[in-house]
Coordinates of C-alpha atoms in Angstrom, one line a residue:
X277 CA -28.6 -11.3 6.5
X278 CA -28.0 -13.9 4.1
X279 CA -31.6 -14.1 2.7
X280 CA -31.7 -10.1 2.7
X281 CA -28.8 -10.6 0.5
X282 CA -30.3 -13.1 -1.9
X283 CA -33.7 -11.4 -2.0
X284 CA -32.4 -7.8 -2.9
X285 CA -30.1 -9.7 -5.9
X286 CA -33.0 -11.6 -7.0
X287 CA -35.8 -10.2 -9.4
X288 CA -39.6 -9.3 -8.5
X289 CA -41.8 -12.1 -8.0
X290 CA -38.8 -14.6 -7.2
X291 CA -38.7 -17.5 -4.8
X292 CA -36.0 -17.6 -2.5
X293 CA -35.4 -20.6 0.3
X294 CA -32.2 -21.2 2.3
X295 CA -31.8 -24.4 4.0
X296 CA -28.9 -26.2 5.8
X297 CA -27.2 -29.9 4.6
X298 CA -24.1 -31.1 7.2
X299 CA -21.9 -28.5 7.1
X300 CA -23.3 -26.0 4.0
X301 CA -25.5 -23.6 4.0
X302 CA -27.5 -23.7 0.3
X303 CA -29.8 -20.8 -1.5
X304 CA -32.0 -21.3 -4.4
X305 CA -33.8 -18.6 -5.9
X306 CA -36.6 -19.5 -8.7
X307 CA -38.1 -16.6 -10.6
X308 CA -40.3 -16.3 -13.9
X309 CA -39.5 -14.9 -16.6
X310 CA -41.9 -13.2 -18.7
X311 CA -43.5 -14.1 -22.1
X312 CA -46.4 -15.1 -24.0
X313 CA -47.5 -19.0 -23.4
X314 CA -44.7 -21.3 -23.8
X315 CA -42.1 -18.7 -24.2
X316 CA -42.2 -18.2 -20.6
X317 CA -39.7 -20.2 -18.2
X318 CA -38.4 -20.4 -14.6
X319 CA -35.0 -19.6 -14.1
X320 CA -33.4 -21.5 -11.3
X321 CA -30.1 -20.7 -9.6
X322 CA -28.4 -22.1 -6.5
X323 CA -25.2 -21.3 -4.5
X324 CA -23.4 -22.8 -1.3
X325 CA -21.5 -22.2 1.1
X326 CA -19.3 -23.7 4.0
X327 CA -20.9 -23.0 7.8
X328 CA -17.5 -22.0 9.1
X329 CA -18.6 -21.9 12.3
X330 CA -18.9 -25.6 12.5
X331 CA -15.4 -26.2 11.3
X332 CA -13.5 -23.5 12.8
X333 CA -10.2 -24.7 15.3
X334 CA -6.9 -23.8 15.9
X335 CA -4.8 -23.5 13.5
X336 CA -7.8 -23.2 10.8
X337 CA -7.2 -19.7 8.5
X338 CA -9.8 -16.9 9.7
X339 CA -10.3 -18.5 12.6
X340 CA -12.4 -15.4 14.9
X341 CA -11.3 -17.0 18.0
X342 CA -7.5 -16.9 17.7
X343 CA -6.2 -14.1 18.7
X344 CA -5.9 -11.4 16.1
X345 CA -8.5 -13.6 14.3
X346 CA -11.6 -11.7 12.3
X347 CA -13.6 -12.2 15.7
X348 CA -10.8 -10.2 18.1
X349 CA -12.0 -8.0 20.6
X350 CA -9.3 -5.5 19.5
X351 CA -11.4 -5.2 16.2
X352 CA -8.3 -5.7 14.0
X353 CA -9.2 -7.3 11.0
X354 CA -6.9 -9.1 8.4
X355 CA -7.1 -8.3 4.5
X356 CA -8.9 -11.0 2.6
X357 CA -6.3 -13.7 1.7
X358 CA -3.7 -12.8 4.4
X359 CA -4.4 -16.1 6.2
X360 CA -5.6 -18.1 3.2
X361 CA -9.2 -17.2 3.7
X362 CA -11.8 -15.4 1.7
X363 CA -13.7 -14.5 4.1
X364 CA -11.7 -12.9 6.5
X365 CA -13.4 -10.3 8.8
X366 CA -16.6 -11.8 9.1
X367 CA -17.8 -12.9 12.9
X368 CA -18.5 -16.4 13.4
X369 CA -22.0 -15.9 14.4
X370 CA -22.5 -14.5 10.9
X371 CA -24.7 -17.6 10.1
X372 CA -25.3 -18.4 13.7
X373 CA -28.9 -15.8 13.6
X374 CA -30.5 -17.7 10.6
X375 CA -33.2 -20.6 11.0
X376 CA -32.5 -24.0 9.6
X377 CA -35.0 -23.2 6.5
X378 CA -36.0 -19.9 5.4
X379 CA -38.6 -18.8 2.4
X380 CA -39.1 -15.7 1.4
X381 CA -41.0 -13.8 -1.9
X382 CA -40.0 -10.7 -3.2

């Protein structure tokens, strides 16, 4: 999901790998940009973000297995912030489906 996100943000022709380091989960996307001879460039970007499913517990905000949590069977789920977190409705298996190093070209 994660590299479907990147990939439909990124421009044609752009390289896009995810890969994991400890606890974060890290995207780069690389893409040229066009123009006669040494005008052209690559543009590089990167972003990370915490695996919250390694560091959830009780008593961490948006934790999905406390009751009420984002991950409750009831299907309740808290507005963002209302617990301190950002992302609160995800499931914790949210980065649980992707390999530990992905590539893919648009």
């Amino acid at each position: 999901a994660a590299v479907a996100a990147a990939r439909s943000a990124a421009p044609r022709g752009a390289r896009v790998t995810m890969d994991r380091a400890g606890e974060l989960w890290r995207v780069r996307v690389e893409a040229p940009t066009p123009g006669p001879g040494a005008l052209s460039l690559t543009l590089k970007a990167e972003a990370a973000a915490l695996d919250e499913s390694r560091v959830s517990g009780p008593g961490i905000p948006g934790n999905p297995d406390e009751p009420g949590g984002p991950g409750d069977a009831t299907g309740s789920v808290r507005a963002a912030g209302s617990r301190g977190s950002a992302n609160a409705g995800r499931t914790k298996g949210g980065t649980r489906a992707l390999s530990e190093k992905a590539e893919v070209r648009t």
